[in-house]
Amino acid sequence: MESDGVKTSVVKVKPIEATPESFKEFGQVIEASPDSQEFGPRDAHLDLTRGIPRFYIMQLKDRSLGFSKITHHANVTQCLGSIGGNVWYLGVSKPSIVDPTDIKGADIVQSHCGHFYVPPAVDEVQAFRISGPKFIKLNHGTWHAGPLFADDKMDFYNLELNNTNVVDHTTHDFIKKNGVVFVLDD
């Protein structure tokens, strides 16, 4: 396969269902709870302290079940959930923000946003299926690709900061850096 003149390999990834246990390395899965329940571990533990929160409905169109770029946000936890509980997917890799004085010999990159990170490894990319009335909260620095879905378009709740995509948006291009494209095999 070729993309922009670069020879690429296809890496198939089998999505697993996002549950509080299966997703804990990347963030939280938030499911319905009784209205009378007090704040606890099943609720989203958010960090929106570095700016003005932005909660909006994001409409996405023509998202395939494949990706070659993955993004992280170093300064905010982000929440995503489909309106209507339709099935959607998210490619992820664990957070890799580092202090460059603590790590020697690693492939450390400085983001245009100012922080340092180790690029995500091809063999550490996972995919999750999110189905039903729940949303996910991404931890600081969790690499993510998506939302991905098979429908023509879907609407999503999105909670981040008002300038997240301007000042806190670091992207890794797997085609340019690793010669691979990921395709979900569900």
PDB file of C-alpha atoms in Angstrom:
ATOM      1  CA  MET A   1       0.000   0.000   0.000  1.00  0.00           C
ATOM      2  CA  GLU A   2       1.194   3.546  -0.737  1.00  0.00           C
ATOM      3  CA  SER A   3       0.138   6.848   0.791  1.00  0.00           C
ATOM      4  CA  ASP A   4       1.648  10.127  -0.428  1.00  0.00           C
ATOM      5  CA  GLY A   5       4.422   8.152  -2.122  1.00  0.00           C
ATOM      6  CA  VAL A   6       5.390   6.376   1.118  1.00  0.00           C
ATOM      7  CA  LYS A   7       5.188   2.591   1.155  1.00  0.00           C
ATOM      8  CA  THR A   8       3.042   1.525   4.085  1.00  0.00           C
ATOM      9  CA  SER A   9       2.105  -1.679   5.839  1.00  0.00           C
ATOM     10  CA  VAL A  10      -1.367  -2.355   7.185  1.00  0.00           C
ATOM     11  CA  VAL A  11      -1.569  -3.330  10.853  1.00  0.00           C
ATOM     12  CA  LYS A  12      -4.874  -4.934  11.811  1.00  0.00           C
ATOM     13  CA  VAL A  13      -6.075  -4.251  15.335  1.00  0.00           C
ATOM     14  CA  LYS A  14      -8.879  -6.221  16.980  1.00  0.00           C
ATOM     15  CA  PRO A  15     -10.984  -3.866  19.128  1.00  0.00           C
ATOM     16  CA  ILE A  16     -12.061  -4.954  22.589  1.00  0.00           C
ATOM     17  CA  GLU A  17     -15.044  -3.607  24.506  1.00  0.00           C
ATOM     18  CA  ALA A  18     -14.208  -0.583  26.644  1.00  0.00           C
ATOM     19  CA  THR A  19     -14.953  -1.400  30.274  1.00  0.00           C
ATOM     20  CA  PRO A  20     -13.703   0.318  33.427  1.00  0.00           C
ATOM     21  CA  GLU A  21     -11.166  -2.508  33.821  1.00  0.00           C
ATOM     22  CA  SER A  22     -10.006  -2.858  30.188  1.00  0.00           C
ATOM     23  CA  PHE A  23      -9.611   0.917  29.686  1.00  0.00           C
ATOM     24  CA  LYS A  24      -8.035   1.903  33.038  1.00  0.00           C
ATOM     25  CA  GLU A  25      -4.513   2.385  31.612  1.00  0.00           C
ATOM     26  CA  PHE A  26      -5.857   5.101  29.286  1.00  0.00           C
ATOM     27  CA  GLY A  27      -8.593   6.739  31.335  1.00  0.00           C
ATOM     28  CA  GLN A  28     -12.055   5.880  32.569  1.00  0.00           C
ATOM     29  CA  VAL A  29     -15.250   4.420  31.171  1.00  0.00           C
ATOM     30  CA  ILE A  30     -18.211   6.223  32.682  1.00  0.00           C
ATOM     31  CA  GLU A  31     -21.553   4.424  32.815  1.00  0.00           C
ATOM     32  CA  ALA A  32     -24.940   5.374  34.236  1.00  0.00           C
ATOM     33  CA  SER A  33     -25.314   5.574  37.996  1.00  0.00           C
ATOM     34  CA  PRO A  34     -28.248   6.474  40.254  1.00  0.00           C
ATOM     35  CA  ASP A  35     -28.860  10.219  40.619  1.00  0.00           C
ATOM     36  CA  SER A  36     -28.602   9.973  44.410  1.00  0.00           C
ATOM     37  CA  GLN A  37     -25.103   8.450  44.301  1.00  0.00           C
ATOM     38  CA  GLU A  38     -22.355  10.749  45.607  1.00  0.00           C
ATOM     39  CA  PHE A  39     -19.125  11.481  43.735  1.00  0.00           C
ATOM     40  CA  GLY A  40     -16.814   8.482  43.679  1.00  0.00           C
ATOM     41  CA  PRO A  41     -14.497   6.278  41.628  1.00  0.00           C
ATOM     42  CA  ARG A  42     -17.153   5.575  38.961  1.00  0.00           C
ATOM     43  CA  ASP A  43     -17.355   9.293  38.097  1.00  0.00           C
ATOM     44  CA  ALA A  44     -15.024  11.081  35.673  1.00  0.00           C
ATOM     45  CA  HIS A  45     -12.002  12.488  37.495  1.00  0.00           C
ATOM     46  CA  LEU A  46     -11.394  15.597  35.436  1.00  0.00           C
ATOM     47  CA  ASP A  47      -8.632  18.158  35.144  1.00  0.00           C
ATOM     48  CA  LEU A  48      -9.923  21.298  33.454  1.00  0.00           C
ATOM     49  CA  THR A  49      -7.800  23.667  35.563  1.00  0.00           C
ATOM     50  CA  ARG A  50      -5.579  25.019  32.782  1.00  0.00           C
ATOM     51  CA  GLY A  51      -8.203  26.942  30.883  1.00  0.00           C
ATOM     52  CA  ILE A  52     -11.856  27.485  30.151  1.00  0.00           C
ATOM     53  CA  PRO A  53     -13.829  24.223  29.783  1.00  0.00           C
ATOM     54  CA  ARG A  54     -15.559  23.663  26.462  1.00  0.00           C
ATOM     55  CA  PHE A  55     -18.482  21.234  26.362  1.00  0.00           C
ATOM     56  CA  TYR A  56     -20.026  20.853  22.939  1.00  0.00           C
ATOM     57  CA  ILE A  57     -21.644  18.529  20.449  1.00  0.00           C
ATOM     58  CA  MET A  58     -19.138  17.525  17.806  1.00  0.00           C
ATOM     59  CA  GLN A  59     -20.546  16.240  14.508  1.00  0.00           C
ATOM     60  CA  LEU A  60     -18.188  13.971  12.580  1.00  0.00           C
ATOM     61  CA  LYS A  61     -18.694  12.654   9.063  1.00  0.00           C
ATOM     62  CA  ASP A  62     -17.102   9.923   6.987  1.00  0.00           C
ATOM     63  CA  ARG A  63     -14.831   8.387   9.616  1.00  0.00           C
ATOM     64  CA  SER A  64     -13.498   5.041   8.518  1.00  0.00           C
ATOM     65  CA  LEU A  65     -12.349   2.200  10.749  1.00  0.00           C
ATOM     66  CA  GLY A  66      -8.720   2.975  10.077  1.00  0.00           C
ATOM     67  CA  PHE A  67      -6.169   5.602  11.073  1.00  0.00           C
ATOM     68  CA  SER A  68      -2.575   6.653  10.554  1.00  0.00           C
ATOM     69  CA  LYS A  69      -2.361   9.613  12.942  1.00  0.00           C
ATOM     70  CA  ILE A  70      -2.744   9.626  16.705  1.00  0.00           C
ATOM     71  CA  THR A  71      -2.976  12.629  19.035  1.00  0.00           C
ATOM     72  CA  HIS A  72      -2.541  13.496  22.683  1.00  0.00           C
ATOM     73  CA  HIS A  73      -3.338  16.447  24.932  1.00  0.00           C
ATOM     74  CA  ALA A  74      -0.846  17.156  27.715  1.00  0.00           C
ATOM     75  CA  ASN A  75      -2.847  19.754  29.639  1.00  0.00           C
ATOM     76  CA  VAL A  76      -6.372  18.402  29.903  1.00  0.00           C
ATOM     77  CA  THR A  77      -8.457  15.317  30.453  1.00  0.00           C
ATOM     78  CA  GLN A  78     -10.917  14.890  27.587  1.00  0.00           C
ATOM     79  CA  CYS A  79     -14.337  13.223  27.608  1.00  0.00           C
ATOM     80  CA  LEU A  80     -16.044  11.746  24.546  1.00  0.00           C
ATOM     81  CA  GLY A  81     -19.353   9.946  24.150  1.00  0.00           C
ATOM     82  CA  SER A  82     -21.746   9.263  21.299  1.00  0.00           C
ATOM     83  CA  ILE A  83     -25.153  10.845  21.418  1.00  0.00           C
ATOM     84  CA  GLY A  84     -27.634   7.989  21.268  1.00  0.00           C
ATOM     85  CA  GLY A  85     -25.209   5.322  22.453  1.00  0.00           C
ATOM     86  CA  ASN A  86     -24.249   4.172  18.948  1.00  0.00           C
ATOM     87  CA  VAL A  87     -21.175   1.969  18.586  1.00  0.00           C
ATOM     88  CA  TRP A  88     -17.920   3.787  17.956  1.00  0.00           C
ATOM     89  CA  TYR A  89     -14.231   3.002  18.224  1.00  0.00           C
ATOM     90  CA  LEU A  90     -11.090   4.608  19.542  1.00  0.00           C
ATOM     91  CA  GLY A  91      -7.473   3.723  18.814  1.00  0.00           C
ATOM     92  CA  VAL A  92      -5.229   4.426  21.807  1.00  0.00           C
ATOM     93  CA  SER A  93      -1.709   4.150  23.139  1.00  0.00           C
ATOM     94  CA  LYS A  94      -0.536   4.801  26.687  1.00  0.00           C
ATOM     95  CA  PRO A  95       0.590   8.279  27.736  1.00  0.00           C
ATOM     96  CA  SER A  96       4.273   8.939  27.065  1.00  0.00           C
ATOM     97  CA  ILE A  97       4.920  12.478  28.295  1.00  0.00           C
ATOM     98  CA  VAL A  98       8.355  12.589  29.931  1.00  0.00           C
ATOM     99  CA  ASP A  99      10.803  14.806  31.716  1.00  0.00           C
ATOM    100  CA  PRO A 100      13.846  14.707  29.392  1.00  0.00           C
ATOM    101  CA  THR A 101      16.230  14.933  32.337  1.00  0.00           C
ATOM    102  CA  ASP A 102      14.850  11.663  33.733  1.00  0.00           C
ATOM    103  CA  ILE A 103      15.273   9.509  30.620  1.00  0.00           C
ATOM    104  CA  LYS A 104      18.501   8.825  28.785  1.00  0.00           C
ATOM    105  CA  GLY A 105      18.842   7.237  25.371  1.00  0.00           C
ATOM    106  CA  ALA A 106      15.136   7.213  24.516  1.00  0.00           C
ATOM    107  CA  ASP A 107      13.690   8.702  21.344  1.00  0.00           C
ATOM    108  CA  ILE A 108      12.508  11.901  23.046  1.00  0.00           C
ATOM    109  CA  VAL A 109      10.688  14.541  21.002  1.00  0.00           C
ATOM    110  CA  GLN A 110       9.698  18.048  22.002  1.00  0.00           C
ATOM    111  CA  SER A 111       6.135  18.899  21.024  1.00  0.00           C
ATOM    112  CA  HIS A 112       5.423  22.217  19.344  1.00  0.00           C
ATOM    113  CA  CYS A 113       3.316  22.753  22.514  1.00  0.00           C
ATOM    114  CA  GLY A 114       6.513  22.704  24.622  1.00  0.00           C
ATOM    115  CA  HIS A 115       6.372  19.393  26.506  1.00  0.00           C
ATOM    116  CA  PHE A 116       8.512  16.316  25.808  1.00  0.00           C
ATOM    117  CA  TYR A 117       7.299  12.825  24.899  1.00  0.00           C
ATOM    118  CA  VAL A 118       8.382   9.467  23.579  1.00  0.00           C
ATOM    119  CA  PRO A 119       6.543   8.627  20.315  1.00  0.00           C
ATOM    120  CA  PRO A 120       3.952   5.848  20.585  1.00  0.00           C
ATOM    121  CA  ALA A 121       5.143   2.395  19.536  1.00  0.00           C
ATOM    122  CA  VAL A 122       3.313   0.549  16.753  1.00  0.00           C
ATOM    123  CA  ASP A 123       3.034  -2.624  18.826  1.00  0.00           C
ATOM    124  CA  GLU A 124       1.472  -0.755  21.765  1.00  0.00           C
ATOM    125  CA  VAL A 125      -1.515   0.631  19.847  1.00  0.00           C
ATOM    126  CA  GLN A 126      -4.836  -0.849  20.960  1.00  0.00           C
ATOM    127  CA  ALA A 127      -8.419  -0.308  19.871  1.00  0.00           C
ATOM    128  CA  PHE A 128     -11.601  -0.144  21.893  1.00  0.00           C
ATOM    129  CA  ARG A 129     -15.270  -0.494  20.987  1.00  0.00           C
ATOM    130  CA  ILE A 130     -17.512   1.859  22.934  1.00  0.00           C
ATOM    131  CA  SER A 131     -21.153   0.823  22.815  1.00  0.00           C
ATOM    132  CA  GLY A 132     -24.245   1.880  24.661  1.00  0.00           C
ATOM    133  CA  PRO A 133     -24.928   4.808  26.971  1.00  0.00           C
ATOM    134  CA  LYS A 134     -21.434   5.525  28.276  1.00  0.00           C
ATOM    135  CA  PHE A 135     -18.552   7.850  27.620  1.00  0.00           C
ATOM    136  CA  ILE A 136     -14.815   7.723  28.066  1.00  0.00           C
ATOM    137  CA  LYS A 137     -12.486  10.074  29.867  1.00  0.00           C
ATOM    138  CA  LEU A 138      -8.944  10.179  28.504  1.00  0.00           C
ATOM    139  CA  ASN A 139      -6.090  10.709  30.947  1.00  0.00           C
ATOM    140  CA  HIS A 140      -3.539  13.456  30.314  1.00  0.00           C
ATOM    141  CA  GLY A 141      -1.301  12.428  27.426  1.00  0.00           C
ATOM    142  CA  THR A 142      -3.274   9.354  26.305  1.00  0.00           C
ATOM    143  CA  TRP A 143      -2.694   8.969  22.581  1.00  0.00           C
ATOM    144  CA  HIS A 144      -5.998   8.610  20.723  1.00  0.00           C
ATOM    145  CA  ALA A 145      -7.286   8.235  17.177  1.00  0.00           C
ATOM    146  CA  GLY A 146     -10.955   8.755  16.613  1.00  0.00           C
ATOM    147  CA  PRO A 147     -13.803   8.635  17.263  1.00  0.00           C
ATOM    148  CA  LEU A 148     -14.067   6.122  14.426  1.00  0.00           C
ATOM    149  CA  PHE A 149     -17.360   4.617  13.251  1.00  0.00           C
ATOM    150  CA  ALA A 150     -19.050   2.823  10.360  1.00  0.00           C
ATOM    151  CA  ASP A 151     -22.053   5.179  10.020  1.00  0.00           C
ATOM    152  CA  ASP A 152     -22.011   8.118   7.586  1.00  0.00           C
ATOM    153  CA  LYS A 153     -22.034  10.615  10.458  1.00  0.00           C
ATOM    154  CA  MET A 154     -22.331  10.664  14.227  1.00  0.00           C
ATOM    155  CA  ASP A 155     -22.672  13.291  16.940  1.00  0.00           C
ATOM    156  CA  PHE A 156     -20.501  13.198  20.057  1.00  0.00           C
ATOM    157  CA  TYR A 157     -20.392  14.994  23.374  1.00  0.00           C
ATOM    158  CA  ASN A 158     -16.906  16.445  23.780  1.00  0.00           C
ATOM    159  CA  LEU A 159     -15.483  18.025  26.939  1.00  0.00           C
ATOM    160  CA  GLU A 160     -12.050  19.607  26.724  1.00  0.00           C
ATOM    161  CA  LEU A 161     -10.683  23.153  27.025  1.00  0.00           C
ATOM    162  CA  ASN A 162     -11.757  25.953  24.708  1.00  0.00           C
ATOM    163  CA  ASN A 163      -8.302  26.050  23.083  1.00  0.00           C
ATOM    164  CA  THR A 164      -7.241  22.392  23.321  1.00  0.00           C
ATOM    165  CA  ASN A 165      -7.009  21.890  19.570  1.00  0.00           C
ATOM    166  CA  VAL A 166      -4.987  25.092  19.140  1.00  0.00           C
ATOM    167  CA  VAL A 167      -2.412  25.011  21.969  1.00  0.00           C
ATOM    168  CA  ASP A 168      -2.460  21.415  23.264  1.00  0.00           C
ATOM    169  CA  HIS A 169      -2.635  19.129  20.243  1.00  0.00           C
ATOM    170  CA  THR A 170       0.373  16.877  19.567  1.00  0.00           C
ATOM    171  CA  THR A 171       0.108  14.425  16.658  1.00  0.00           C
ATOM    172  CA  HIS A 172       2.212  11.423  15.662  1.00  0.00           C
ATOM    173  CA  ASP A 173       1.987  10.357  12.002  1.00  0.00           C
ATOM    174  CA  PHE A 174       2.502   6.594  11.757  1.00  0.00           C
ATOM    175  CA  ILE A 175       2.833   6.707   7.957  1.00  0.00           C
ATOM    176  CA  LYS A 176       5.677   9.236   7.991  1.00  0.00           C
ATOM    177  CA  LYS A 177       7.447   7.909  11.085  1.00  0.00           C
ATOM    178  CA  ASN A 178       6.741   4.157  11.004  1.00  0.00           C
ATOM    179  CA  GLY A 179       5.343   3.324   7.552  1.00  0.00           C
ATOM    180  CA  VAL A 180       2.103   1.844   8.937  1.00  0.00           C
ATOM    181  CA  VAL A 181      -1.654   2.330   8.778  1.00  0.00           C
ATOM    182  CA  PHE A 182      -3.971   0.785  11.358  1.00  0.00           C
ATOM    183  CA  VAL A 183      -7.236  -0.895  10.351  1.00  0.00           C
ATOM    184  CA  LEU A 184      -9.762  -2.087  12.900  1.00  0.00           C
ATOM    185  CA  ASP A 185     -10.726  -5.730  12.461  1.00  0.00           C
ATOM    186  CA  ASP A 186     -14.121  -5.996  14.134  1.00  0.00           C
TER     187      ASP A 186
END
